[in-house]
Amino acid sequence: MRLFKKILKWIGYLLLAGISIFTLMVVIPEKETVKPIIPKEYTQYWTMDEGFKIAYTHVKSTADSIKTPLVFLHGGPGGYIHSSIINTLAELTHLGHDVYLYDQRGSGLSDRLERYSDISFQHHIDDLHEIISEKIKGKVILMGQSFGSEIIAHYSSYYPETIEKIIFSSPGTLGPPRMQNNEYVDLATVYEIPDSLKFIAPYSFVKDVDRVAFKPKAIALITGALLFDKKLISDEQADRMLNTLASKFTRGMVCDEKNVLPEEGGGGLYAFIATNQGDFPDVRAKIRQLEIPIIVIQGQCDYIPFSSAYEYVALYKNGSYKFIENAGHEIWWEQKEKYLAVIQKFLTD
């Protein structure tokens, strides 16, 4: 009996020590490895109907004749507008298009929101609709990078009348997963890679994500968010975790790691987690009815499978696909001129 009590006592000590260490690791401030993003001289803000602000950049047309504006949606979720894409798309303004690039709610220079539930996939769709209908007020050309393509695809199923054309750049896998006869469809068996396309597997960043996901701070953050709709870890601390992670996984966004550009500190971790939670409808049947011209642009070293990218081409009635060699997920980092040439041709055809 005395031995049993000793064992229980030591178990109690170990549990207390474990809880103390966990609590300490939660309380200790997250190291700042990437300076947080700061407004530029050209940063502007839209005040949304809900009262928060969305940061955006407006690059005006340099042509005499003004054409349909182009609205760019960044990747993520929880990503932001990197200065490199602003500089890249600014080179299209000679065609007559104003270009708008905005940070989605909860990320970049846009406001961080009070509750975890203030961000969702549907919120992103609603924000885009408000921006087009109330801020820009007219038909637009939409361009989505990675996750931004998923927002646009769903948006197009609801508001196709507001869209002239769509550019899907390295599009993320369209959700929810495709089903047939109550079974998940393996897209790789539906859209096989043509022999003419030689893909190269980039650096795999899964292990980098896992290292962050199991940190005490991340566990506390997710627990508070999912169970209590509370931010137990501040946005500042949470975003530091994502920015540190981003500085590692961008190695998987290129063919040649020397072409990785520095992080600019705009990651929004709560936006990343919240947007990936919850169910949303399958809009594939609606998309199949649309006449909107679209193009999918994909790099040779994209970590997104060809089948996921090509599904966009197959779903829209008027779709095309362009493959760019020696480029990764962030195509313009390595093949800017080819990237712009493809976009310009699509816009002018």
mmCIF file of N, CA, C and O in Angstrom, residues 182-250:
data_model
loop_
_atom_site.group_PDB
_atom_site.id
_atom_site.type_symbol
_atom_site.label_atom_id
_atom_site.label_comp_id
_atom_site.label_asym_id
_atom_site.label_seq_id
_atom_site.Cartn_x
_atom_site.Cartn_y
_atom_site.Cartn_z
ATOM 1 N N ASN A 182 -21.312 8.429 -53.255
ATOM 2 C CA ASN A 182 -20.943 8.471 -51.835
ATOM 3 C C ASN A 182 -19.506 8.050 -51.568
ATOM 4 O O ASN A 182 -19.166 7.662 -50.445
ATOM 5 N N GLU A 183 -18.646 8.135 -52.568
ATOM 6 C CA GLU A 183 -17.235 7.819 -52.398
ATOM 7 C C GLU A 183 -16.385 8.972 -52.916
ATOM 8 O O GLU A 183 -16.764 9.663 -53.873
ATOM 9 N N TYR A 184 -15.240 9.179 -52.277
ATOM 10 C CA TYR A 184 -14.335 10.228 -52.722
ATOM 11 C C TYR A 184 -13.715 9.850 -54.064
ATOM 12 O O TYR A 184 -13.341 8.700 -54.286
ATOM 13 N N VAL A 185 -13.639 10.849 -54.934
ATOM 14 C CA VAL A 185 -13.057 10.642 -56.265
ATOM 15 C C VAL A 185 -11.567 10.947 -56.222
ATOM 16 O O VAL A 185 -11.148 11.994 -55.718
ATOM 17 N N ASP A 186 -10.758 10.041 -56.749
ATOM 18 C CA ASP A 186 -9.319 10.278 -56.891
ATOM 19 C C ASP A 186 -9.111 11.049 -58.185
ATOM 20 O O ASP A 186 -9.161 10.482 -59.284
ATOM 21 N N LEU A 187 -8.889 12.359 -58.054
ATOM 22 C CA LEU A 187 -8.782 13.207 -59.244
ATOM 23 C C LEU A 187 -7.638 12.788 -60.158
ATOM 24 O O LEU A 187 -7.696 13.009 -61.372
ATOM 25 N N ALA A 188 -6.599 12.185 -59.590
ATOM 26 C CA ALA A 188 -5.450 11.771 -60.392
ATOM 27 C C ALA A 188 -5.829 10.720 -61.421
ATOM 28 O O ALA A 188 -5.181 10.582 -62.464
ATOM 29 N N THR A 189 -6.888 9.965 -61.165
ATOM 30 C CA THR A 189 -7.355 8.951 -62.126
ATOM 31 C C THR A 189 -8.303 9.550 -63.153
ATOM 32 O O THR A 189 -8.562 8.946 -64.188
ATOM 33 N N VAL A 190 -8.823 10.739 -62.840
ATOM 34 C CA VAL A 190 -9.748 11.416 -63.766
ATOM 35 C C VAL A 190 -8.979 12.312 -64.724
ATOM 36 O O VAL A 190 -9.246 12.326 -65.935
ATOM 37 N N TYR A 191 -8.019 13.059 -64.185
ATOM 38 C CA TYR A 191 -7.223 13.973 -65.004
ATOM 39 C C TYR A 191 -5.766 13.541 -64.923
ATOM 40 O O TYR A 191 -5.002 14.002 -64.057
ATOM 41 N N GLU A 192 -5.386 12.667 -65.804
ATOM 42 C CA GLU A 192 -4.016 12.140 -65.811
ATOM 43 C C GLU A 192 -3.060 13.145 -66.446
ATOM 44 O O GLU A 192 -3.426 13.903 -67.345
ATOM 45 N N ILE A 193 -1.831 13.155 -65.966
ATOM 46 C CA ILE A 193 -0.825 14.086 -66.483
ATOM 47 C C ILE A 193 -0.447 13.702 -67.911
ATOM 48 O O ILE A 193 -0.036 12.561 -68.157
ATOM 49 N N PRO A 194 -0.575 14.634 -68.853
ATOM 50 C CA PRO A 194 -0.158 14.336 -70.231
ATOM 51 C C PRO A 194 1.342 14.043 -70.293
ATOM 52 O O PRO A 194 2.125 14.575 -69.506
ATOM 53 N N ASP A 195 1.724 13.201 -71.221
ATOM 54 C CA ASP A 195 3.147 12.843 -71.373
ATOM 55 C C ASP A 195 4.015 14.062 -71.676
ATOM 56 O O ASP A 195 5.221 14.061 -71.373
ATOM 57 N N SER A 196 3.405 15.090 -72.243
ATOM 58 C CA SER A 196 4.176 16.281 -72.637
ATOM 59 C C SER A 196 4.574 17.152 -71.447
ATOM 60 O O SER A 196 5.439 18.013 -71.567
ATOM 61 N N LEU A 197 3.953 16.930 -70.296
ATOM 62 C CA LEU A 197 4.243 17.745 -69.121
ATOM 63 C C LEU A 197 5.127 16.980 -68.149
ATOM 64 O O LEU A 197 4.767 15.898 -67.685
ATOM 65 N N LYS A 198 6.276 17.537 -67.851
ATOM 66 C CA LYS A 198 7.241 16.888 -66.960
ATOM 67 C C LYS A 198 7.335 17.672 -65.650
ATOM 68 O O LYS A 198 8.062 18.661 -65.544
ATOM 69 N N PHE A 199 6.573 17.245 -64.669
ATOM 70 C CA PHE A 199 6.575 17.927 -63.373
ATOM 71 C C PHE A 199 7.786 17.526 -62.536
ATOM 72 O O PHE A 199 8.312 16.423 -62.672
ATOM 73 N N ILE A 200 8.193 18.425 -61.660
ATOM 74 C CA ILE A 200 9.303 18.182 -60.730
ATOM 75 C C ILE A 200 8.792 18.413 -59.313
ATOM 76 O O ILE A 200 8.196 19.460 -59.026
ATOM 77 N N ALA A 201 8.989 17.457 -58.421
ATOM 78 C CA ALA A 201 8.529 17.590 -57.038
ATOM 79 C C ALA A 201 9.403 18.593 -56.288
ATOM 80 O O ALA A 201 10.624 18.451 -56.260
ATOM 81 N N PRO A 202 8.807 19.617 -55.662
ATOM 82 C CA PRO A 202 9.594 20.606 -54.905
ATOM 83 C C PRO A 202 9.894 20.110 -53.499
ATOM 84 O O PRO A 202 9.511 19.001 -53.121
ATOM 85 N N TYR A 203 10.544 20.943 -52.720
ATOM 86 C CA TYR A 203 10.811 20.644 -51.320
ATOM 87 C C TYR A 203 9.496 20.400 -50.585
ATOM 88 O O TYR A 203 8.529 21.163 -50.733
ATOM 89 N N SER A 204 9.410 19.346 -49.788
ATOM 90 C CA SER A 204 8.205 19.042 -49.018
ATOM 91 C C SER A 204 8.275 19.722 -47.661
ATOM 92 O O SER A 204 9.208 19.494 -46.885
ATOM 93 N N PHE A 205 7.271 20.564 -47.373
ATOM 94 C CA PHE A 205 7.290 21.346 -46.134
ATOM 95 C C PHE A 205 6.353 20.786 -45.068
ATOM 96 O O PHE A 205 6.086 21.434 -44.060
ATOM 97 N N VAL A 206 5.861 19.559 -45.245
ATOM 98 C CA VAL A 206 4.918 18.978 -44.294
ATOM 99 C C VAL A 206 5.520 18.902 -42.894
ATOM 100 O O VAL A 206 4.873 19.224 -41.894
ATOM 101 N N LYS A 207 6.791 18.503 -42.811
ATOM 102 C CA LYS A 207 7.426 18.363 -41.489
ATOM 103 C C LYS A 207 7.566 19.711 -40.795
ATOM 104 O O LYS A 207 7.520 19.798 -39.557
ATOM 105 N N ASP A 208 7.728 20.781 -41.557
ATOM 106 C CA ASP A 208 7.813 22.114 -40.961
ATOM 107 C C ASP A 208 6.474 22.502 -40.324
ATOM 108 O O ASP A 208 6.434 23.075 -39.232
ATOM 109 N N VAL A 209 5.381 22.170 -41.030
ATOM 110 C CA VAL A 209 4.038 22.468 -40.509
ATOM 111 C C VAL A 209 3.780 21.669 -39.247
ATOM 112 O O VAL A 209 3.237 22.181 -38.255
ATOM 113 N N ASP A 210 4.175 20.397 -39.240
ATOM 114 C CA ASP A 210 3.956 19.535 -38.073
ATOM 115 C C ASP A 210 4.672 20.068 -36.839
ATOM 116 O O ASP A 210 4.153 19.996 -35.722
ATOM 117 N N ARG A 211 5.865 20.601 -37.036
ATOM 118 C CA ARG A 211 6.633 21.116 -35.894
ATOM 119 C C ARG A 211 5.889 22.267 -35.200
ATOM 120 O O ARG A 211 5.914 22.391 -33.975
ATOM 121 N N VAL A 212 5.231 23.095 -35.972
ATOM 122 C CA VAL A 212 4.490 24.220 -35.410
ATOM 123 C C VAL A 212 3.165 23.747 -34.812
ATOM 124 O O VAL A 212 2.747 24.199 -33.737
ATOM 125 N N ALA A 213 2.494 22.816 -35.473
ATOM 126 C CA ALA A 213 1.170 22.361 -35.045
ATOM 127 C C ALA A 213 1.180 21.751 -33.646
ATOM 128 O O ALA A 213 0.179 21.822 -32.924
ATOM 129 N N PHE A 214 2.298 21.157 -33.247
ATOM 130 C CA PHE A 214 2.352 20.488 -31.955
ATOM 131 C C PHE A 214 3.087 21.296 -30.884
ATOM 132 O O PHE A 214 3.396 20.768 -29.813
ATOM 133 N N LYS A 215 3.346 22.562 -31.151
ATOM 134 C CA LYS A 215 3.911 23.427 -30.130
ATOM 135 C C LYS A 215 2.835 23.734 -29.083
ATOM 136 O O LYS A 215 1.644 23.856 -29.436
ATOM 137 N N PRO A 216 3.207 23.841 -27.787
ATOM 138 C CA PRO A 216 2.213 24.153 -26.747
ATOM 139 C C PRO A 216 1.357 25.371 -27.072
ATOM 140 O O PRO A 216 0.152 25.371 -26.847
ATOM 141 N N LYS A 217 1.990 26.438 -27.615
ATOM 142 C CA LYS A 217 1.222 27.640 -27.960
ATOM 143 C C LYS A 217 0.160 27.335 -29.011
ATOM 144 O O LYS A 217 -0.976 27.807 -28.935
ATOM 145 N N ALA A 218 0.541 26.539 -30.008
ATOM 146 C CA ALA A 218 -0.396 26.195 -31.069
ATOM 147 C C ALA A 218 -1.541 25.347 -30.524
ATOM 148 O O ALA A 218 -2.702 25.522 -30.912
ATOM 149 N N ILE A 219 -1.230 24.424 -29.621
ATOM 150 C CA ILE A 219 -2.264 23.587 -29.019
ATOM 151 C C ILE A 219 -3.238 24.435 -28.199
ATOM 152 O O ILE A 219 -4.463 24.273 -28.284
ATOM 153 N N ALA A 220 -2.687 25.366 -27.403
ATOM 154 C CA ALA A 220 -3.538 26.264 -26.612
ATOM 155 C C ALA A 220 -4.387 27.143 -27.525
ATOM 156 O O ALA A 220 -5.575 27.381 -27.263
ATOM 157 N N LEU A 221 -3.781 27.628 -28.601
ATOM 158 C CA LEU A 221 -4.483 28.487 -29.554
ATOM 159 C C LEU A 221 -5.668 27.754 -30.177
ATOM 160 O O LEU A 221 -6.794 28.261 -30.204
ATOM 161 N N ILE A 222 -5.429 26.544 -30.647
ATOM 162 C CA ILE A 222 -6.481 25.774 -31.313
ATOM 163 C C ILE A 222 -7.566 25.374 -30.327
ATOM 164 O O ILE A 222 -8.762 25.428 -30.637
ATOM 165 N N THR A 223 -7.167 24.982 -29.110
ATOM 166 C CA THR A 223 -8.146 24.589 -28.094
ATOM 167 C C THR A 223 -9.081 25.739 -27.751
ATOM 168 O O THR A 223 -10.307 25.585 -27.722
ATOM 169 N N GLY A 224 -8.512 26.903 -27.509
ATOM 170 C CA GLY A 224 -9.333 28.064 -27.183
ATOM 171 C C GLY A 224 -10.258 28.459 -28.319
ATOM 172 O O GLY A 224 -11.420 28.824 -28.103
ATOM 173 N N ALA A 225 -9.746 28.370 -29.525
ATOM 174 C CA ALA A 225 -10.530 28.771 -30.695
ATOM 175 C C ALA A 225 -11.684 27.820 -30.953
ATOM 176 O O ALA A 225 -12.837 28.240 -31.111
ATOM 177 N N LEU A 226 -11.394 26.531 -30.988
ATOM 178 C CA LEU A 226 -12.408 25.551 -31.361
ATOM 179 C C LEU A 226 -13.421 25.294 -30.249
ATOM 180 O O LEU A 226 -14.610 25.099 -30.524
ATOM 181 N N LEU A 227 -12.971 25.291 -28.990
ATOM 182 C CA LEU A 227 -13.873 24.954 -27.889
ATOM 183 C C LEU A 227 -14.616 26.166 -27.325
ATOM 184 O O LEU A 227 -15.769 26.058 -26.913
ATOM 185 N N PHE A 228 -13.936 27.327 -27.307
ATOM 186 C CA PHE A 228 -14.525 28.480 -26.626
ATOM 187 C C PHE A 228 -14.712 29.703 -27.516
ATOM 188 O O PHE A 228 -15.235 30.721 -27.044
ATOM 189 N N ASP A 229 -14.304 29.628 -28.777
ATOM 190 C CA ASP A 229 -14.360 30.776 -29.686
ATOM 191 C C ASP A 229 -13.601 31.965 -29.096
ATOM 192 O O ASP A 229 -14.016 33.112 -29.217
ATOM 193 N N LYS A 230 -12.490 31.669 -28.401
ATOM 194 C CA LYS A 230 -11.677 32.684 -27.773
ATOM 195 C C LYS A 230 -10.243 32.635 -28.295
ATOM 196 O O LYS A 230 -9.737 31.573 -28.648
ATOM 197 N N LYS A 231 -9.604 33.791 -28.301
ATOM 198 C CA LYS A 231 -8.196 33.856 -28.686
ATOM 199 C C LYS A 231 -7.347 33.846 -27.416
ATOM 200 O O LYS A 231 -7.054 34.889 -26.840
ATOM 201 N N LEU A 232 -6.994 32.642 -26.962
ATOM 202 C CA LEU A 232 -6.194 32.504 -25.752
ATOM 203 C C LEU A 232 -4.763 32.980 -25.975
ATOM 204 O O LEU A 232 -4.077 33.342 -25.026
ATOM 205 N N ILE A 233 -4.320 32.935 -27.213
ATOM 206 C CA ILE A 233 -3.006 33.454 -27.602
ATOM 207 C C ILE A 233 -3.252 34.700 -28.453
ATOM 208 O O ILE A 233 -4.096 34.683 -29.353
ATOM 209 N N SER A 234 -2.544 35.770 -28.198
ATOM 210 C CA SER A 234 -2.781 37.018 -28.933
ATOM 211 C C SER A 234 -2.493 36.847 -30.421
ATOM 212 O O SER A 234 -1.721 35.972 -30.825
ATOM 213 N N ASP A 235 -3.106 37.714 -31.216
ATOM 214 C CA ASP A 235 -2.847 37.695 -32.664
ATOM 215 C C ASP A 235 -1.376 37.928 -32.957
ATOM 216 O O ASP A 235 -0.808 37.320 -33.861
ATOM 217 N N GLU A 236 -0.754 38.801 -32.183
ATOM 218 C CA GLU A 236 0.664 39.096 -32.395
ATOM 219 C C GLU A 236 1.507 37.832 -32.238
ATOM 220 O O GLU A 236 2.355 37.526 -33.076
ATOM 221 N N GLN A 237 1.258 37.082 -31.146
ATOM 222 C CA GLN A 237 2.017 35.865 -30.897
ATOM 223 C C GLN A 237 1.687 34.789 -31.937
ATOM 224 O O GLN A 237 2.569 34.076 -32.425
ATOM 225 N N ALA A 238 0.405 34.669 -32.269
ATOM 226 C CA ALA A 238 -0.025 33.664 -33.255
ATOM 227 C C ALA A 238 0.598 33.940 -34.618
ATOM 228 O O ALA A 238 1.099 33.028 -35.286
ATOM 229 N N ASP A 239 0.577 35.197 -35.019
ATOM 230 C CA ASP A 239 1.104 35.549 -36.340
ATOM 231 C C ASP A 239 2.618 35.352 -36.419
ATOM 232 O O ASP A 239 3.157 35.035 -37.479
ATOM 233 N N ARG A 240 3.299 35.530 -35.285
ATOM 234 C CA ARG A 240 4.741 35.264 -35.278
ATOM 235 C C ARG A 240 5.018 33.801 -35.615
ATOM 236 O O ARG A 240 5.978 33.488 -36.325
ATOM 237 N N MET A 241 4.166 32.895 -35.114
ATOM 238 C CA MET A 241 4.338 31.473 -35.403
ATOM 239 C C MET A 241 4.184 31.200 -36.899
ATOM 240 O O MET A 241 4.977 30.473 -37.496
ATOM 241 N N LEU A 242 3.145 31.799 -37.498
ATOM 242 C CA LEU A 242 2.913 31.560 -38.919
ATOM 243 C C LEU A 242 4.014 32.175 -39.776
ATOM 244 O O LEU A 242 4.462 31.575 -40.752
ATOM 245 N N ASN A 243 4.469 33.369 -39.415
ATOM 246 C CA ASN A 243 5.525 34.012 -40.202
ATOM 247 C C ASN A 243 6.837 33.238 -40.129
ATOM 248 O O ASN A 243 7.574 33.141 -41.115
ATOM 249 N N THR A 244 7.128 32.684 -38.951
ATOM 250 C CA THR A 244 8.317 31.843 -38.816
ATOM 251 C C THR A 244 8.184 30.608 -39.686
ATOM 252 O O THR A 244 9.127 30.216 -40.387
ATOM 253 N N LEU A 245 7.002 29.996 -39.651
ATOM 254 C CA LEU A 245 6.748 28.809 -40.467
ATOM 255 C C LEU A 245 6.856 29.140 -41.957
ATOM 256 O O LEU A 245 7.464 28.395 -42.737
ATOM 257 N N ALA A 246 6.279 30.277 -42.350
ATOM 258 C CA ALA A 246 6.293 30.662 -43.763
ATOM 259 C C ALA A 246 7.708 30.844 -44.285
ATOM 260 O O ALA A 246 8.002 30.525 -45.447
ATOM 261 N N SER A 247 8.590 31.345 -43.418
ATOM 262 C CA SER A 247 9.975 31.553 -43.856
ATOM 263 C C SER A 247 10.675 30.227 -44.138
ATOM 264 O O SER A 247 11.715 30.199 -44.786
ATOM 265 N N LYS A 248 10.082 29.139 -43.645
ATOM 266 C CA LYS A 248 10.633 27.809 -43.920
ATOM 267 C C LYS A 248 9.942 27.154 -45.112
ATOM 268 O O LYS A 248 10.593 26.620 -46.012
ATOM 269 N N PHE A 249 8.601 27.173 -45.131
ATOM 270 C CA PHE A 249 7.930 26.395 -46.181
ATOM 271 C C PHE A 249 7.947 27.049 -47.556
ATOM 272 O O PHE A 249 7.602 26.418 -48.556
ATOM 273 N N THR A 250 8.377 28.319 -47.657
ATOM 274 C CA THR A 250 8.487 28.924 -48.983
ATOM 275 C C THR A 250 9.559 28.235 -49.831
ATOM 276 O O THR A 250 9.605 28.428 -51.046
#
